[in-house]
Coordinates of C-alpha atoms and ligand atoms in Angstrom, one line a residue:
M24 CA -4.6 -10.0 11.7
L25 CA -7.9 -10.9 10.2
K26 CA -9.5 -14.2 9.8
R27 CA -10.4 -14.9 6.3
N28 CA -13.3 -17.3 6.1
Y29 CA -14.1 -16.7 2.5
L30 CA -12.4 -20.0 1.6
L31 CA -14.6 -22.1 3.9
L32 CA -17.8 -20.6 2.5
L33 CA -16.7 -21.0 -1.1
V34 CA -15.3 -24.5 -0.8
L35 CA -18.7 -25.7 0.2
S36 CA -20.6 -23.7 -2.3
I37 CA -18.6 -23.7 -5.5
V38 CA -18.4 -26.8 -7.7
A39 CA -15.0 -26.9 -9.3
S40 CA -15.1 -27.3 -13.0
C41 CA -12.9 -30.2 -14.0
S42 CA -12.3 -29.5 -17.7
Q43 CA -8.7 -29.0 -18.7
P44 CA -7.8 -26.6 -21.4
A45 CA -7.6 -28.4 -24.8
K46 CA -4.1 -29.8 -25.4
D47 CA -2.7 -28.4 -28.6
P48 CA 0.9 -29.6 -29.2
A49 CA 1.7 -26.2 -30.7
V50 CA 0.6 -24.4 -27.6
K51 CA 3.2 -24.2 -24.8
T52 CA 1.9 -25.4 -21.5
Q53 CA -0.2 -22.7 -20.0
A54 CA 1.7 -21.3 -17.1
D55 CA -1.3 -19.6 -15.6
P56 CA -4.3 -21.9 -14.9
H57 CA -6.5 -18.9 -14.4
S58 CA -6.1 -17.3 -17.8
F59 CA -7.0 -18.6 -21.2
A60 CA -4.3 -16.5 -22.8
T61 CA -1.3 -18.1 -24.4
P62 CA 1.3 -15.4 -24.1
G63 CA 4.1 -17.6 -25.4
L64 CA 2.4 -17.3 -28.8
A65 CA 0.9 -13.8 -28.9
V66 CA 1.1 -11.3 -26.1
V67 CA -0.2 -7.8 -25.3
K68 CA 2.3 -4.9 -24.7
H69 CA 0.2 -1.8 -24.4
L70 CA -3.5 -0.8 -24.0
D71 CA -5.2 2.3 -25.4
L72 CA -8.6 2.4 -23.8
A73 CA -11.4 4.8 -24.9
I74 CA -14.5 4.3 -22.8
D75 CA -17.7 5.9 -21.8
V76 CA -19.2 5.4 -18.4
N77 CA -23.0 5.4 -18.5
F78 CA -24.7 5.6 -15.1
V79 CA -28.2 5.4 -16.6
K80 CA -27.5 2.1 -18.3
K81 CA -24.9 1.0 -15.7
E82 CA -22.6 0.2 -18.5
I83 CA -19.1 0.9 -19.6
S84 CA -18.7 0.8 -23.4
G85 CA -16.0 1.6 -25.9
K86 CA -12.9 0.4 -27.4
A87 CA -9.8 -1.4 -26.1
S88 CA -7.0 -1.2 -28.6
W89 CA -4.2 -3.6 -27.7
T90 CA -0.7 -3.3 -29.1
I91 CA 0.4 -6.9 -29.4
E92 CA 3.5 -9.0 -30.3
N93 CA 2.8 -12.0 -32.4
L94 CA 5.8 -14.1 -31.2
S95 CA 5.1 -17.3 -33.0
G96 CA 3.4 -16.2 -36.3
T97 CA 0.2 -17.6 -34.9
D98 CA -3.2 -16.8 -36.6
E99 CA -5.0 -16.0 -33.4
I100 CA -4.5 -14.1 -30.2
I101 CA -6.4 -15.2 -27.0
F102 CA -7.9 -12.8 -24.5
D103 CA -9.9 -13.4 -21.4
D104 CA -13.5 -12.3 -21.2
N105 CA -16.1 -12.7 -18.5
N106 CA -19.6 -11.6 -19.4
L107 CA -18.6 -8.9 -21.8
D108 CA -20.6 -8.0 -24.9
I109 CA -18.1 -8.1 -27.8
Q110 CA -19.5 -6.1 -30.7
K111 CA -16.8 -5.9 -33.3
I112 CA -13.0 -6.5 -33.6
T113 CA -10.7 -4.8 -36.1
L114 CA -7.0 -5.0 -36.8
G115 CA -4.4 -2.2 -37.2
T116 CA -4.9 1.5 -37.4
E117 CA -6.7 1.0 -40.6
E118 CA -9.3 -0.9 -38.6
K119 CA -9.9 -3.8 -40.9
E120 CA -12.7 -6.0 -39.4
T121 CA -11.6 -9.5 -38.3
T122 CA -13.4 -12.6 -37.0
F123 CA -13.5 -13.9 -33.4
K124 CA -14.8 -16.8 -31.5
L125 CA -15.9 -17.2 -27.9
G126 CA -14.8 -20.3 -26.1
P127 CA -17.1 -22.3 -23.7
V128 CA -17.8 -20.5 -20.4
K129 CA -16.1 -22.0 -17.4
P130 CA -17.3 -21.2 -13.9
F131 CA -15.7 -18.1 -12.4
M132 CA -13.2 -18.0 -15.3
G133 CA -15.4 -16.7 -18.0
N134 CA -14.3 -17.7 -21.5
A135 CA -11.5 -17.4 -24.1
L136 CA -11.9 -14.7 -26.7
Q137 CA -10.1 -15.9 -29.8
V138 CA -9.3 -13.3 -32.3
A139 CA -8.1 -14.0 -35.8
I140 CA -4.8 -12.1 -36.6
G141 CA -2.1 -12.1 -39.2
K142 CA 1.6 -12.6 -38.7
D143 CA 2.2 -8.9 -38.8
T144 CA -0.7 -7.7 -36.8
K145 CA 0.4 -5.0 -34.4
V146 CA -2.9 -3.7 -33.1
V147 CA -6.2 -5.4 -32.1
N148 CA -9.2 -3.1 -31.5
I149 CA -12.0 -4.6 -29.5
Y150 CA -15.4 -2.8 -29.4
Y151 CA -17.3 -3.9 -26.3
S152 CA -19.6 -3.1 -23.5
T153 CA -20.0 -4.5 -20.0
K154 CA -23.1 -6.3 -18.8
T155 CA -25.0 -6.3 -15.6
G156 CA -23.4 -8.4 -12.9
A157 CA -19.8 -7.6 -14.1
T158 CA -17.8 -9.0 -11.2
A159 CA -15.4 -6.1 -11.0
L160 CA -17.9 -3.3 -11.0
Q161 CA -20.0 -1.7 -8.3
W162 CA -22.5 0.9 -9.4
L163 CA -23.7 2.9 -6.4
N164 CA -26.8 5.0 -6.4
P165 CA -26.5 8.4 -4.6
Q166 CA -28.0 7.0 -1.4
Q167 CA -25.0 4.6 -1.1
T168 CA -22.5 7.4 -1.1
A169 CA -21.4 9.8 1.7
G170 CA -22.8 12.8 -0.2
K171 CA -26.1 11.1 -1.1
K172 CA -26.4 13.4 -4.2
L173 CA -24.4 11.7 -7.0
P174 CA -23.8 8.2 -8.1
Y175 CA -20.4 6.4 -7.9
L176 CA -18.7 3.6 -9.7
F177 CA -15.6 1.7 -8.8
T178 CA -13.7 -1.4 -10.0
Q179 CA -12.0 -4.2 -8.1
S180 CA -10.0 -6.3 -10.6
E181 CA -7.9 -8.6 -8.4
S182 CA -7.8 -11.5 -8.7
I183 CA -9.4 -12.3 -12.1
A184 CA -12.2 -9.7 -12.5
A185 CA -10.4 -7.3 -14.8
R186 CA -11.8 -9.5 -17.7
S187 CA -15.3 -8.5 -16.6
W188 CA -14.8 -4.8 -17.5
I189 CA -12.0 -4.9 -20.1
P190 CA -11.1 -7.7 -22.6
C191 CA -7.5 -8.4 -21.6
Q192 CA -4.9 -11.2 -21.1
D193 CA -5.9 -11.5 -17.5
S194 CA -2.8 -13.1 -15.9
P195 CA -0.4 -11.5 -13.4
G196 CA 2.4 -12.9 -15.5
I197 CA 1.6 -10.5 -18.4
R198 CA 2.5 -6.8 -18.2
F199 CA 1.6 -3.8 -20.3
T200 CA 1.5 -0.1 -20.2
Y201 CA -1.7 1.8 -20.7
A202 CA -3.3 5.1 -21.7
A203 CA -7.0 5.8 -21.3
K204 CA -9.6 8.3 -22.3
V205 CA -12.6 8.1 -20.0
S206 CA -15.8 10.1 -20.5
V207 CA -18.1 10.5 -17.5
P208 CA -21.1 12.7 -16.5
K209 CA -19.8 16.3 -16.2
D210 CA -20.4 16.6 -12.4
L211 CA -18.2 13.6 -11.6
M212 CA -14.5 13.0 -11.6
A213 CA -12.7 9.9 -12.9
L214 CA -9.5 8.4 -11.4
M215 CA -7.4 5.4 -12.5
S216 CA -4.4 3.4 -11.4
A217 CA -2.3 5.9 -13.2
E218 CA -1.2 9.6 -13.3
N219 CA -4.4 11.4 -12.1
P220 CA -6.1 14.8 -12.3
Q221 CA -6.5 16.7 -9.1
E222 CA -9.6 18.6 -10.1
K223 CA -12.9 18.0 -11.9
N224 CA -12.9 19.4 -15.4
S225 CA -15.9 20.8 -17.2
T226 CA -15.8 18.5 -20.2
G227 CA -16.2 15.2 -18.2
I228 CA -13.4 13.7 -20.3
Y229 CA -10.3 12.5 -18.4
N230 CA -7.0 11.3 -19.9
F231 CA -4.7 8.9 -18.1
K232 CA -1.3 7.4 -18.6
Q233 CA 0.4 4.5 -16.8
T234 CA 3.9 4.4 -18.2
H235 CA 5.1 1.4 -16.2
A236 CA 4.2 -2.1 -17.3
I237 CA 1.6 -3.5 -15.0
P238 CA -0.5 -6.7 -14.8
S239 CA -4.2 -6.6 -15.6
Y240 CA -5.3 -7.0 -11.9
L241 CA -4.0 -3.5 -11.3
L242 CA -6.3 -1.9 -13.8
A243 CA -8.6 0.3 -11.8
L244 CA -11.2 3.0 -12.3
A245 CA -13.3 5.1 -9.9
V246 CA -15.9 7.7 -10.9
G247 CA -17.7 9.9 -8.4
D248 CA -18.0 13.2 -6.6
I249 CA -14.4 13.3 -5.6
V250 CA -12.1 16.0 -4.3
F251 CA -8.4 16.1 -3.6
K252 CA -6.1 17.4 -0.8
K253 CA -2.4 17.1 -0.7
V254 CA -0.5 15.7 2.3
D255 CA 3.0 16.5 1.1
E256 CA 4.6 17.2 -2.3
R257 CA 4.2 13.7 -3.7
T258 CA 1.3 12.3 -1.6
G259 CA -2.3 13.2 -1.1
I260 CA -5.9 12.0 -0.6
Y261 CA -9.0 11.7 -2.8
A262 CA -12.4 11.3 -1.1
E263 CA -15.9 12.5 -1.3
P264 CA -16.1 16.1 0.1
S265 CA -17.7 15.2 3.4
V266 CA -15.0 12.5 4.1
L267 CA -11.9 14.4 3.1
A268 CA -11.1 16.2 6.4
K269 CA -11.5 13.1 8.5
A270 CA -9.4 11.1 6.0
T271 CA -6.5 13.6 5.9
Y272 CA -6.4 13.6 9.7
E273 CA -6.4 9.8 9.9
F274 CA -3.7 9.3 7.2
A275 CA -1.5 12.3 8.0
D276 CA 1.5 10.0 8.2
M277 CA 1.3 8.7 4.6
G278 CA 4.2 10.9 3.4
K279 CA 6.4 9.6 6.3
M280 CA 5.5 6.0 5.4
V281 CA 6.8 6.5 1.8
N282 CA 10.0 7.9 3.1
A283 CA 10.4 5.0 5.6
A284 CA 9.7 2.5 2.8
E285 CA 12.3 4.0 0.5
K286 CA 14.9 3.9 3.2
L287 CA 14.3 0.2 3.6
Y288 CA 14.0 -1.1 0.0
G289 CA 14.9 1.6 -2.5
P290 CA 13.2 4.4 -4.4
Y291 CA 9.4 4.6 -4.9
R292 CA 9.3 4.3 -8.6
W293 CA 5.8 5.3 -9.5
G294 CA 5.8 9.1 -9.3
R295 CA 2.9 10.2 -7.1
Y296 CA 1.5 8.2 -4.2
D297 CA -2.2 9.0 -3.4
L298 CA -5.0 7.3 -1.6
L299 CA -8.6 7.1 -2.7
I300 CA -11.1 6.7 0.1
L301 CA -14.1 4.8 -1.3
P302 CA -17.7 4.4 -0.1
P303 CA -18.1 1.8 2.7
S304 CA -19.2 -1.0 0.3
F305 CA -15.6 -1.3 -1.0
P306 CA -15.0 -5.0 -0.5
F307 CA -11.5 -4.8 0.9
G308 CA -9.5 -3.0 3.6
G309 CA -7.3 -1.7 0.8
M310 CA -6.3 -2.5 -2.7
E311 CA -2.8 -1.6 -4.0
N312 CA -3.8 0.0 -7.3
P313 CA -0.7 1.7 -8.6
N314 CA -0.3 5.5 -7.9
L315 CA -3.7 5.4 -6.2
N316 CA -4.4 2.9 -3.5
F317 CA -8.1 2.2 -2.9
I318 CA -9.0 2.3 0.8
T319 CA -12.1 1.5 2.8
P320 CA -13.5 4.4 4.8
T321 CA -14.3 2.0 7.6
I322 CA -10.7 2.1 8.8
I323 CA -11.1 5.8 9.7
A324 CA -11.5 5.0 13.4
G325 CA -10.8 8.6 14.4
D326 CA -7.7 7.8 16.4
R327 CA -5.4 6.5 13.6
S328 CA -5.4 3.1 15.1
L329 CA -5.8 1.2 11.8
V330 CA -3.3 3.0 9.6
S331 CA -1.0 0.0 9.2
I332 CA -3.3 -0.9 6.3
I333 CA -1.8 2.0 4.5
C334 CA 1.7 0.7 5.2
H335 CA 0.5 -2.6 3.7
E336 CA -0.9 -1.1 0.5
L337 CA 2.1 1.2 0.1
A338 CA 4.5 -1.8 0.5
H339 CA 2.8 -3.4 -2.5
S340 CA 4.4 -0.7 -4.6
W341 CA 7.5 -2.9 -4.3
S342 CA 6.2 -6.3 -3.4
G343 CA 3.3 -6.9 -5.9
N344 CA 3.3 -4.0 -8.2
L345 CA 7.0 -3.8 -9.0
V346 CA 7.8 -7.5 -8.5
T347 CA 4.6 -9.5 -9.1
N348 CA 3.4 -13.0 -8.5
A349 CA 3.5 -14.7 -11.9
T350 CA 0.4 -16.7 -11.1
W351 CA -2.2 -16.8 -8.3
N352 CA -0.5 -20.0 -7.1
D353 CA 2.4 -17.8 -6.1
F354 CA 0.2 -15.3 -4.3
W355 CA 2.4 -15.4 -1.1
L356 CA 5.1 -13.6 -3.1
N357 CA 2.7 -10.6 -3.2
E358 CA 1.1 -10.8 0.3
G359 CA 3.7 -12.5 2.4
F360 CA 6.4 -10.1 1.3
T361 CA 4.0 -7.2 1.7
N362 CA 3.2 -8.2 5.3
Y363 CA 6.9 -8.4 6.1
F364 CA 7.5 -5.0 4.5
E365 CA 4.4 -3.6 6.2
R366 CA 5.7 -4.5 9.6
R367 CA 9.1 -3.1 8.9
I368 CA 7.5 0.3 8.0
D369 CA 5.3 0.0 11.1
E370 CA 8.4 -0.6 13.2
A371 CA 10.3 2.3 11.6
L372 CA 7.4 4.7 12.3
Y373 CA 5.8 3.3 15.5
G374 CA 8.5 1.3 17.2
K375 CA 9.5 -2.3 17.8
E376 CA 6.7 -3.1 20.2
E377 CA 4.0 -2.2 17.7
A378 CA 5.6 -4.5 15.1
E379 CA 5.9 -7.3 17.6
I380 CA 2.2 -6.9 18.6
Q381 CA 1.3 -7.3 14.9
E382 CA 3.5 -10.3 14.6
E383 CA 1.8 -11.9 17.6
F384 CA -1.6 -11.4 16.0
A385 CA -0.2 -12.9 12.9
R386 CA 1.0 -16.0 14.7
K387 CA -2.5 -16.6 16.0
A388 CA -4.1 -16.0 12.6
L389 CA -1.6 -18.4 11.0
A390 CA -2.4 -21.1 13.5
E391 CA -6.1 -20.7 12.8
A392 CA -5.6 -20.8 9.1
V393 CA -3.6 -24.0 9.4
A394 CA -6.3 -25.5 11.7
D395 CA -9.1 -24.5 9.3
L396 CA -7.3 -26.3 6.5
A397 CA -6.5 -29.5 8.5
K398 CA -8.3 -31.6 5.9
H399 CA -6.5 -30.0 3.0
P400 CA -2.8 -29.9 4.0
E401 CA -1.7 -29.2 0.4
D402 CA -3.5 -25.9 0.6
T403 CA -1.2 -24.9 3.4
F404 CA 1.9 -25.0 1.1
L405 CA 3.1 -21.5 0.2
K406 CA 3.1 -22.6 -3.5
T407 CA -0.5 -23.5 -3.9
N408 CA -2.5 -25.3 -6.6
Y409 CA -5.8 -23.6 -7.2
A410 CA -6.2 -24.8 -10.8
N411 CA -9.9 -25.5 -11.4
R412 CA -10.8 -23.4 -8.3
N413 CA -11.4 -19.7 -8.0
P414 CA -8.1 -18.2 -7.0
D415 CA -9.9 -15.9 -4.5
E416 CA -10.3 -19.1 -2.4
G417 CA -6.5 -19.0 -1.9
T418 CA -6.5 -15.5 -0.4
N419 CA -6.0 -16.7 3.2
D420 CA -3.5 -16.3 6.0
I421 CA -1.3 -19.1 4.5
A422 CA -0.2 -16.6 1.8
Y423 CA -0.2 -13.6 4.2
E424 CA 1.2 -15.0 7.4
K425 CA 3.0 -18.2 6.5
G426 CA 4.6 -16.1 3.8
Y427 CA 5.5 -13.5 6.4
F428 CA 7.1 -15.9 8.8
F429 CA 9.1 -17.6 6.0
L430 CA 10.8 -14.2 5.4
R431 CA 11.1 -13.7 9.1
V432 CA 13.0 -17.0 9.4
I433 CA 15.4 -16.0 6.7
E434 CA 15.9 -12.6 8.3
D435 CA 16.7 -14.3 11.6
A436 CA 19.1 -16.7 10.0
V437 CA 21.3 -14.2 8.2
G438 CA 20.7 -11.0 10.2
R439 CA 18.8 -7.9 9.3
Q440 CA 21.6 -6.1 7.5
K441 CA 22.2 -8.9 5.1
F442 CA 18.6 -9.7 4.6
D443 CA 17.7 -6.1 3.8
A444 CA 20.5 -5.8 1.2
F445 CA 19.2 -9.1 -0.2
L446 CA 15.6 -7.9 -0.4
R447 CA 16.6 -4.6 -1.9
G448 CA 18.6 -6.5 -4.6
Y449 CA 15.6 -8.8 -5.2
F450 CA 13.3 -5.8 -5.9
D451 CA 15.9 -4.0 -8.1
S452 CA 16.8 -7.0 -10.1
H453 CA 13.2 -8.1 -10.7
A454 CA 11.7 -4.6 -11.1
F455 CA 8.6 -4.6 -13.4
T456 CA 8.7 -8.4 -13.9
S457 CA 6.6 -11.3 -12.6
V458 CA 8.2 -14.1 -10.7
T459 CA 7.2 -17.6 -9.6
S460 CA 8.0 -19.3 -6.3
A461 CA 10.7 -21.3 -8.0
D462 CA 12.3 -18.1 -9.3
F463 CA 12.4 -16.7 -5.8
L464 CA 13.9 -19.9 -4.4
D465 CA 16.5 -19.9 -7.1
Y466 CA 17.4 -16.3 -6.4
L467 CA 17.6 -17.1 -2.7
D468 CA 20.0 -19.9 -3.4
K469 CA 22.3 -17.9 -5.6
N470 CA 22.3 -14.7 -3.6
L471 CA 22.0 -15.6 0.0
I472 CA 22.5 -19.3 0.7
K473 CA 25.3 -19.6 -1.9
G474 CA 26.1 -23.2 -1.1
D475 CA 26.2 -22.7 2.7
K476 CA 24.7 -26.0 3.8
A477 CA 24.3 -25.0 7.5
L478 CA 22.4 -21.9 6.4
A479 CA 20.2 -23.9 4.1
T480 CA 19.3 -26.3 6.9
K481 CA 18.5 -23.5 9.2
I482 CA 16.2 -21.8 6.7
R483 CA 14.5 -25.0 5.3
A484 CA 13.1 -23.1 2.3
K485 CA 11.5 -26.1 0.6
D486 CA 9.6 -27.1 3.8
W487 CA 8.1 -23.6 3.8
V488 CA 7.3 -23.4 0.1
Y489 CA 6.4 -27.0 -0.8
G490 CA 5.4 -28.4 2.6
P491 CA 2.4 -28.3 4.9
G492 CA 1.6 -26.5 8.1
I493 CA 4.1 -24.4 10.1
P494 CA 7.7 -25.6 10.0
S495 CA 9.2 -25.9 13.5
N496 CA 12.0 -23.4 12.7
I497 CA 9.4 -20.5 12.9
V498 CA 10.8 -17.4 14.6
Y499 CA 9.0 -14.6 16.4
G500 CA 9.5 -12.0 19.1
K501 CA 8.8 -13.0 22.6
T502 CA 9.2 -9.9 24.7
L503 CA 5.5 -9.3 25.1
Y504 CA 5.3 -12.5 27.3
Q505 CA 8.4 -11.9 29.3
E506 CA 7.9 -10.8 32.9
G507 CA 6.5 -7.3 32.9
G508 CA 5.7 -7.6 29.1
K509 CA 2.5 -6.2 27.9
F510 CA 0.7 -9.4 27.1
A511 CA 2.0 -11.2 30.2
K512 CA 0.4 -8.5 32.3
I513 CA -2.9 -8.9 30.6
D514 CA -2.8 -12.6 30.9
A515 CA -2.1 -12.4 34.6
M516 CA -5.0 -10.1 35.2
L517 CA -7.3 -12.3 33.1
N518 CA -6.3 -15.2 35.3
V519 CA -7.3 -13.4 38.4
W520 CA -10.5 -12.1 36.9
E521 CA -11.6 -15.5 35.7
N522 CA -11.2 -16.9 39.2
D523 CA -12.4 -14.1 41.3
P524 CA -15.9 -12.6 40.7
M525 CA -15.0 -9.7 43.1
Y526 CA -12.1 -8.6 40.9
N527 CA -11.5 -4.9 40.8
P528 CA -12.3 -3.6 37.3
G529 CA -10.2 -0.5 37.7
L530 CA -7.0 -2.6 37.4
F531 CA -7.8 -3.8 33.9
R532 CA -8.4 -0.3 32.7
V533 CA -4.8 0.6 33.4
E534 CA -3.3 -2.1 31.2
V535 CA -5.9 -2.3 28.5
V536 CA -6.1 1.1 26.8
T537 CA -5.0 0.9 23.1
S538 CA -6.9 -1.0 20.4
N539 CA -4.1 -3.5 20.3
E540 CA -4.4 -4.2 24.0
K541 CA -8.2 -4.6 23.6
K542 CA -7.7 -6.9 20.6
Y543 CA -5.4 -9.0 22.7
L544 CA -7.7 -9.1 25.6
L545 CA -10.6 -10.2 23.4
S546 CA -8.5 -12.9 21.9
R547 CA -7.9 -14.4 25.4
L548 CA -11.4 -14.3 26.8
P549 CA -12.4 -17.7 28.1
Q550 CA -14.5 -20.0 25.8
N551 CA -17.1 -20.4 28.6
I552 CA -17.4 -16.7 29.4
S553 CA -20.6 -16.0 31.3
P554 CA -23.3 -13.4 30.4
D555 CA -22.3 -11.4 33.5
Q556 CA -18.7 -11.4 32.4
M557 CA -19.6 -10.4 28.9
N558 CA -21.6 -7.6 30.4
Y559 CA -18.7 -6.6 32.7
M560 CA -16.3 -6.4 29.7
D561 CA -18.7 -4.3 27.7
Q562 CA -19.4 -1.9 30.6
T563 CA -15.6 -1.6 31.2
F564 CA -14.4 -1.2 27.6
H565 CA -17.5 -0.2 25.6
F566 CA -16.7 -2.9 23.0
T567 CA -20.2 -2.8 21.5
A568 CA -19.8 0.9 20.7
S569 CA -16.2 0.7 19.4
N570 CA -15.2 2.4 16.2
N571 CA -12.3 0.2 15.6
T572 CA -13.4 -2.5 13.1
D573 CA -10.8 -5.0 14.3
V574 CA -12.1 -4.7 17.9
Q575 CA -15.7 -4.7 16.6
L576 CA -15.1 -7.9 14.6
A577 CA -13.6 -9.7 17.6
W578 CA -16.3 -8.5 20.0
Y579 CA -19.2 -9.2 17.7
L580 CA -18.0 -12.7 17.1
L581 CA -18.0 -13.3 20.8
A582 CA -21.4 -11.6 21.2
I583 CA -22.9 -13.9 18.6
R584 CA -21.3 -17.0 20.0
H585 CA -22.5 -16.2 23.5
N586 CA -25.8 -14.7 22.5
Y587 CA -25.0 -11.3 24.1
T588 CA -28.1 -9.5 22.9
P589 CA -27.2 -5.9 23.8
A590 CA -24.8 -6.0 20.8
N591 CA -27.5 -7.1 18.3
E592 CA -28.4 -3.7 17.0
R593 CA -24.8 -2.6 16.5
I594 CA -24.0 -5.9 14.7
A595 CA -26.9 -5.4 12.3
S596 CA -25.9 -1.8 11.5
Y597 CA -22.2 -2.8 11.2
L598 CA -23.2 -5.5 8.6
M599 CA -25.3 -3.0 6.7
E600 CA -22.8 -0.2 6.7
N601 CA -19.6 -2.1 6.0
G602 CA -18.9 -4.1 2.8
R603 CA -15.4 -5.2 3.7
M604 CA -15.6 -8.9 2.9
W605 CA -13.1 -10.3 5.4
H606 CA -14.7 -8.2 8.2
I607 CA -18.3 -9.3 7.6
I608 CA -18.2 -12.9 6.3
P609 CA -16.9 -14.3 9.6
L610 CA -19.8 -12.7 11.4
Y611 CA -22.4 -14.1 9.0
K612 CA -20.7 -17.5 9.3
E613 CA -20.9 -17.4 13.1
M614 CA -24.6 -16.5 13.0
L615 CA -25.3 -19.4 10.6
K616 CA -24.2 -21.9 13.2
T617 CA -27.5 -21.7 15.1
A618 CA -31.1 -21.7 13.8
S619 CA -32.1 -18.5 15.5
G620 CA -28.8 -16.9 14.4
A621 CA -29.4 -18.0 10.8
K622 CA -32.8 -16.4 10.8
K623 CA -31.3 -13.1 12.0
A624 CA -28.5 -13.4 9.5
R625 CA -31.0 -13.8 6.6
E626 CA -33.0 -10.8 7.8
I627 CA -29.9 -8.6 8.0
Y628 CA -28.6 -9.9 4.7
K629 CA -31.8 -9.0 2.9
V630 CA -31.3 -5.3 3.8
A631 CA -27.6 -5.3 3.5
R632 CA -27.1 -7.1 0.2
P633 CA -28.0 -4.2 -2.1
N634 CA -25.1 -2.3 -0.6
Y635 CA -22.5 -5.1 -1.2
H636 CA -20.1 -5.4 -4.1
P637 CA -20.6 -8.3 -6.5
M638 CA -17.6 -10.0 -5.0
T639 CA -19.1 -9.8 -1.5
Y640 CA -22.6 -11.0 -2.4
T641 CA -21.2 -13.8 -4.6
A642 CA -19.4 -15.1 -1.6
L643 CA -22.5 -14.9 0.6
D644 CA -25.5 -15.7 -1.6
K645 CA -25.1 -19.4 -1.5
S646 CA -25.5 -19.6 2.2
L647 CA -27.8 -16.6 2.8
K648 CA -30.1 -15.7 -0.1
Ligands
BES27 N1 -4.3 -7.1 -2.6 C1 -5.0 -7.3 -1.4 C2 -6.5 -7.3 -1.6 C3 -7.0 -8.5 -2.4 C4 -6.5 -9.8 -2.2 C5 -7.9 -8.3 -3.4 C6 -6.9 -10.8 -3.0 C7 -8.4 -9.4 -4.2 C8 -7.8 -10.6 -4.0 C9 -4.7 -6.1 -0.4 O1 -3.4 -5.7 -0.5 C10 -4.9 -6.6 1.0 O2 -4.2 -7.5 1.4 N2 -5.8 -6.0 1.7 C11 -6.0 -6.4 3.1 C12 -5.2 -5.4 4.0 C13 -4.6 -6.0 5.2 C14 -3.9 -7.3 5.0 C15 -3.8 -5.0 5.9 C16 -7.5 -6.2 3.4 O3 -8.3 -5.8 2.6 O4 -7.9 -6.6 4.5
ZN28 ZN1 -2.0 -7.1 0.3

């Protein structure tokens, strides 16, 4: 899996704000440190959004009408806002104007929007527009799209950027349904994380409905020159016209993935399952927006070698979207569960060996994440504490892979059959709710451990969730290293190769064919690899020219580290054409380690930056601008 170095960069560059929210005895303790909302007092239930998308002004403007519940008879409701222009707020369908206050701005959090309400207020209408620099929005000019003719807009709301394009109670513990009316230029189509149109319409007005209660980070919008093609009756792909054919070839298995997922953990509950393939500046590999997963086009390798990302985003339709982490400190409940589920879908479709290979990469990624955090052991607990820090700093392989291995330990302790029934029960009983780590441990105790002390000792749940590092009861497959196993063979050859300059290159080629095998080989190349050996590897496997972004990332890191100049041009174009944060930040970071590398990095960044999403350049500016 990937190495997420976002954390390291940000830790150095962001000064954590230390102010605690004011303590008002009437206010229940704020369960979510990354939201100003006090949902125990007054909480949102439904959103009616009516917005206009203006590409000339690069602005979204309109009205967010929130249906609320005033649970405590309070005289104000608090929303999150980050850099919005709030023009007017009215109450009820009669739209009686009310007063509001903006709280002090906190770094990365934005500010509270405190709106005066009455005991019986049912609807709050907020008239607003977005400002430049909205962290969730990327406005692309035609040159930055595949078609080069029309502009494009997309949002990325996770973790706490929804508040930069819609005033909302921006906590994953708060859920609401929504309906939206979005008006866009007539030659573009709008799509949301909801039931979607399949064709452009001539009015430029699109209506959406999300009838399931979702948290704010799953609010999503894309507007562009987009066309649709179905894959099977309930699945299909949206993309720019010139990308659609390649995408439908690459992701042809998506229907089968949904079927396999349902067989494992119960019905897909969202209606349609579609993908939207975005322009290459999309800052993630994928984002699990409900009904319509957002996917980077950079995983279209041409040989379907990176499709497990689709298994991952699909799995979030259960782990994440159906059962959601209540706060960003419980992020592993989203990503660790999803990695487990992803690998089970992988296994169902592509076999045990494929799943074991992914697990092996995961083990390496976890070891690296733990090593990176050696000075901050408390950040290696599954239950984290990112209060007063940007929750995006916690999006690392602790949540993804330590979370994965915790579930793997439980699976191993009780057997697959029992574990699958347990997980299915967990999803069913918590459907459309948000849960904390403690809720999960409680559920685990009551439904699986059930007082069995030996089992509890075998699992060591508390060590995983509230303890540092990698507990010693970690479990993983080992067949790849057994005699005759795939990785054992590659290791043996490497051994010969390292010690014998006359080694016959033909032999390597037989064992190292797939992208996984290449990735493994790259992960095992010696630290002191010589220029000749680098050259040999490139001649044999054409790493520099690879189209597989996982292979590219691994090779380019080596190339930078060993000053392998034939890769320079490809590295530069990769960084200019790919906006996937976790695939580019490690490369910049590696370049920054030497003076000449830093100079090169700055030159590339200057050209590349205008193509990056605000999230991406915010993470990079401090070290590169
Ligand atoms: N939900 C995440 C992306 C995300 C995480 C956005 C944190 C904002 C904050 C998504 O499901 C994800 O994990 N994407 C990975 C895919 C990979 C693990 C297969 C990515 O983009 O690399
Ligand atoms: Zn994920």
